[in-house]
């Protein structure tokens, strides 16, 4: 059998709902400029920067009062980076669901 | 980039990450959580009880189980270390289930129970955080 490419994989309905929920949360918690910064940061994470840099810059963007939003990023982190991401969450004192 | 373009970009990149995530793999396989029971941990006045509820979890069914277990209708709050959210209808319950499913560190749906006319979370009579 031929392995599916990323573009061939569609996300499940429950995953779509989760994505919509997180998008709604971002819209209520981030200002317009912050949304643009987040968009840029996400694109850089997909194309060039490391997960380490992504985590540091995301934490700076969300700041202390919104760091719980980072836990909500779990379902969107590629599997290869999930272990680092979990360690980072633990290091900044974010656990459980966060959102 | 305006806000709309930013949001579209965010949505596309989050979806792309999701396709590669361990969470999505575990939730889109044949042995997905949709075929297993949900472990619900109730807490009322310091007493904890655990029950297994088959999916899909129905709000009225859950309320019925609470009434059977405690002899009265109680208000349900979904809790974790950060927040307490009232579960007042099927939609609230489904959101709580989604939060449970997407957190591999949580094994149970934690439900804090209060008598009717609940006080806000964090108040002396409201559900605790964490």
Coordinates of C-alpha atoms in Angstrom, one line a residue:
Chain A
X1 CA 0.0 0.0 0.0
X2 CA 1.1 3.5 -0.7
X3 CA 1.6 5.8 2.3
X4 CA -0.6 8.9 2.3
X5 CA 1.0 12.3 1.9
X6 CA 0.1 15.0 4.2
X7 CA -2.2 16.6 1.6
X8 CA -4.1 13.4 1.2
X9 CA -4.9 13.1 4.9
X10 CA -8.1 14.9 6.0
X11 CA -8.7 15.7 9.6
X12 CA -11.6 14.0 11.4
X13 CA -14.8 15.8 12.4
X14 CA -13.8 15.8 16.0
X15 CA -10.4 17.2 15.0
X16 CA -12.1 19.9 13.0
X17 CA -14.2 20.9 15.9
X18 CA -11.1 21.0 18.1
X19 CA -9.5 23.2 15.6
X20 CA -12.5 25.5 15.4
X21 CA -12.6 25.7 19.2
X22 CA -8.9 26.7 19.4
X23 CA -9.4 29.3 16.6
X24 CA -12.3 30.8 18.6
X25 CA -10.2 31.0 21.7
X26 CA -7.4 32.7 19.8
X27 CA -9.7 35.3 18.4
X28 CA -11.0 36.2 21.8
X29 CA -7.6 36.2 23.6
X30 CA -5.3 37.7 21.0
X31 CA -5.3 41.2 19.5
X32 CA -5.1 41.7 15.8
X33 CA -1.3 42.3 15.8
X34 CA -0.8 39.3 18.0
X35 CA -2.7 37.1 15.6
X36 CA -0.5 38.3 12.8
X37 CA 2.6 37.5 14.9
X38 CA 1.2 34.1 15.7
X39 CA 0.5 33.4 12.0
X40 CA 4.0 34.4 11.1
X41 CA 5.5 32.3 13.9
X42 CA 3.4 29.2 12.9
X43 CA 4.5 29.5 9.3
X44 CA 8.2 29.8 10.4
X45 CA 7.8 26.7 12.6
X46 CA 6.4 24.8 9.6
X47 CA 9.2 25.9 7.3
X48 CA 12.4 26.9 9.1
X49 CA 12.7 27.3 12.8
X50 CA 13.1 24.6 15.4
X51 CA 10.5 23.5 17.9
X52 CA 12.7 24.9 20.6
X53 CA 12.7 28.4 19.1
X54 CA 9.0 28.1 18.3
X55 CA 8.2 27.3 22.0
X56 CA 10.3 30.2 23.3
X57 CA 8.7 32.7 21.0
X58 CA 5.2 31.4 21.5
X59 CA 5.6 31.7 25.2
X60 CA 6.8 35.3 24.7
X61 CA 3.8 36.0 22.6
X62 CA 1.3 34.5 24.9
X63 CA 3.0 36.0 28.0
X64 CA 2.5 34.7 31.5
X65 CA -1.2 35.5 31.8
X66 CA -2.0 33.5 28.7
X67 CA 0.5 30.7 28.9
X68 CA -2.3 28.2 29.4
X69 CA -3.1 28.6 25.7
X70 CA 0.1 26.7 25.0
X71 CA -1.4 23.5 26.4
X72 CA -4.2 23.8 23.8
X73 CA -1.5 23.6 21.1
X74 CA -0.9 19.9 21.9
X75 CA -3.1 18.4 19.2
X76 CA -1.4 20.6 16.6
X77 CA 2.2 19.7 17.3
X78 CA 3.8 17.1 15.0
X79 CA 4.5 13.8 16.6
X80 CA 8.3 14.2 16.2
X81 CA 8.2 17.4 18.3
X82 CA 5.6 16.3 20.9
X83 CA 8.1 15.1 23.5
X84 CA 10.0 18.3 23.5
X85 CA 6.8 20.3 23.6
X86 CA 5.5 18.4 26.6
X87 CA 8.8 18.9 28.4
X88 CA 8.6 22.6 27.6
X89 CA 5.1 22.9 29.0
X90 CA 6.2 21.2 32.2
X91 CA 9.2 23.5 32.5
X92 CA 6.9 26.6 32.4
X93 CA 4.4 25.1 34.8
X94 CA 1.6 24.4 32.4
X95 CA -0.1 21.0 32.7
X96 CA -3.5 19.4 32.4
X97 CA -5.6 20.9 29.7
X98 CA -4.7 24.5 30.1
X99 CA -7.8 25.6 28.3
Chain B
X1 CA -1.4 40.6 6.0
X2 CA -4.7 41.6 7.4
X3 CA -6.5 39.8 10.3
X4 CA -8.6 37.6 8.0
X5 CA -5.5 36.5 6.1
X6 CA -3.7 35.9 9.4
X7 CA -6.6 33.7 10.7
X8 CA -6.7 31.7 7.4
X9 CA -3.0 31.2 7.6
X10 CA -3.2 30.1 11.3
X11 CA -6.0 27.7 10.5
X12 CA -4.1 26.1 7.6
X13 CA -0.9 25.7 9.6
X14 CA -2.6 24.3 12.7
X15 CA -4.5 21.8 10.5
X16 CA -1.2 20.8 8.8
X17 CA 0.4 20.2 12.2
X18 CA -2.6 18.3 13.4
X19 CA -2.3 15.8 10.5
X20 CA 1.2 14.9 11.7
X21 CA 0.3 14.9 15.4
X22 CA 0.2 11.8 17.6
X23 CA -3.2 13.0 18.8
X24 CA -4.7 12.8 15.3
X25 CA -3.2 9.4 14.7
X26 CA -4.7 8.0 17.9
X27 CA -8.1 9.6 17.2
X28 CA -8.5 8.6 13.5
X29 CA -7.5 5.0 13.8
X30 CA -10.0 2.1 13.9
X31 CA -9.4 1.6 17.6
X32 CA -10.2 5.2 18.3
X33 CA -11.6 6.4 21.6
X34 CA -15.0 6.6 20.0
X35 CA -15.3 2.8 20.7
X36 CA -14.3 2.9 24.3
X37 CA -16.1 4.0 27.5
X38 CA -15.4 7.3 29.2
X39 CA -14.1 7.1 32.7
X40 CA -16.0 9.8 34.7
X41 CA -14.7 10.8 38.2
X42 CA -17.4 12.6 40.3
X43 CA -16.5 14.6 43.4
X44 CA -19.2 15.7 45.8
X45 CA -18.6 17.1 49.2
X46 CA -15.2 15.5 49.3
X47 CA -16.4 12.1 48.3
X48 CA -15.2 10.7 44.9
X49 CA -16.8 8.1 42.7
X50 CA -15.7 6.7 39.4
X51 CA -18.0 5.3 36.8
X52 CA -17.6 4.1 33.2
X53 CA -20.0 5.7 30.7
X54 CA -20.3 4.4 27.1
X55 CA -19.8 6.7 24.2
X56 CA -21.4 8.8 23.0
X57 CA -21.9 10.3 26.4
X58 CA -25.4 11.8 26.8
X59 CA -26.0 14.7 29.1
X60 CA -29.3 13.6 30.4
X61 CA -28.0 10.1 31.0
X62 CA -25.1 11.5 33.0
X63 CA -27.5 13.6 35.1
X64 CA -29.6 10.5 35.7
X65 CA -26.5 8.6 36.9
X66 CA -25.7 11.5 39.3
X67 CA -29.3 11.4 40.7
X68 CA -29.0 7.7 41.2
X69 CA -25.7 7.9 42.9
X70 CA -26.4 10.9 45.2
X71 CA -30.1 10.8 45.5
X72 CA -30.5 14.3 44.1
X73 CA -30.0 16.4 41.0
X74 CA -26.7 18.2 41.2
X75 CA -25.0 20.8 39.0
X76 CA -21.9 19.5 37.2
X77 CA -18.7 21.3 36.6
X78 CA -15.9 20.1 34.4
X79 CA -12.6 20.8 36.3
X80 CA -8.9 20.6 35.7
X81 CA -5.9 22.3 37.3
X82 CA -6.7 25.6 35.6
X83 CA -10.4 26.0 35.2
X84 CA -13.9 25.0 36.2
X85 CA -16.6 25.0 33.5
X86 CA -20.3 24.4 34.2
X87 CA -21.8 21.5 32.2
X88 CA -25.4 22.7 31.6
X89 CA -26.2 20.9 28.4
X90 CA -25.1 18.4 25.8
X91 CA -22.9 20.9 24.0
X92 CA -21.0 21.7 27.2
X93 CA -20.5 18.0 27.9
X94 CA -19.2 17.4 24.3
X95 CA -16.7 20.2 24.7
X96 CA -15.5 18.7 28.0
X97 CA -15.1 15.3 26.3
X98 CA -13.1 16.9 23.5
X99 CA -10.8 18.4 26.1
X100 CA -10.4 15.0 27.8
X101 CA -9.7 13.3 24.5
X102 CA -7.0 15.7 23.3
X103 CA -5.1 15.4 26.6
X104 CA -3.1 12.2 26.8
X105 CA -2.3 12.9 30.4
X106 CA -5.9 12.8 31.6
X107 CA -7.5 9.5 32.1
X108 CA -10.8 10.6 33.5
X109 CA -13.4 13.2 33.0
X110 CA -13.3 15.1 36.3
X111 CA -16.8 16.3 37.3
X112 CA -17.2 18.4 40.4
X113 CA -20.8 18.4 41.7
X114 CA -22.7 21.2 43.5
X115 CA -26.2 21.5 44.7
X116 CA -28.6 23.5 42.5
X117 CA -28.0 27.3 42.1
X118 CA -24.2 27.0 42.1
X119 CA -21.9 29.7 43.2
X120 CA -19.2 30.8 40.8
X121 CA -16.0 28.7 40.8
X122 CA -13.4 29.9 43.2
X123 CA -15.9 31.2 45.8
X124 CA -16.0 29.4 49.1
X125 CA -18.9 27.2 48.0
X126 CA -17.9 26.9 44.4
X127 CA -15.8 24.1 42.9
X128 CA -12.1 24.2 43.6
X129 CA -9.5 24.7 40.9
X130 CA -7.1 21.8 40.6

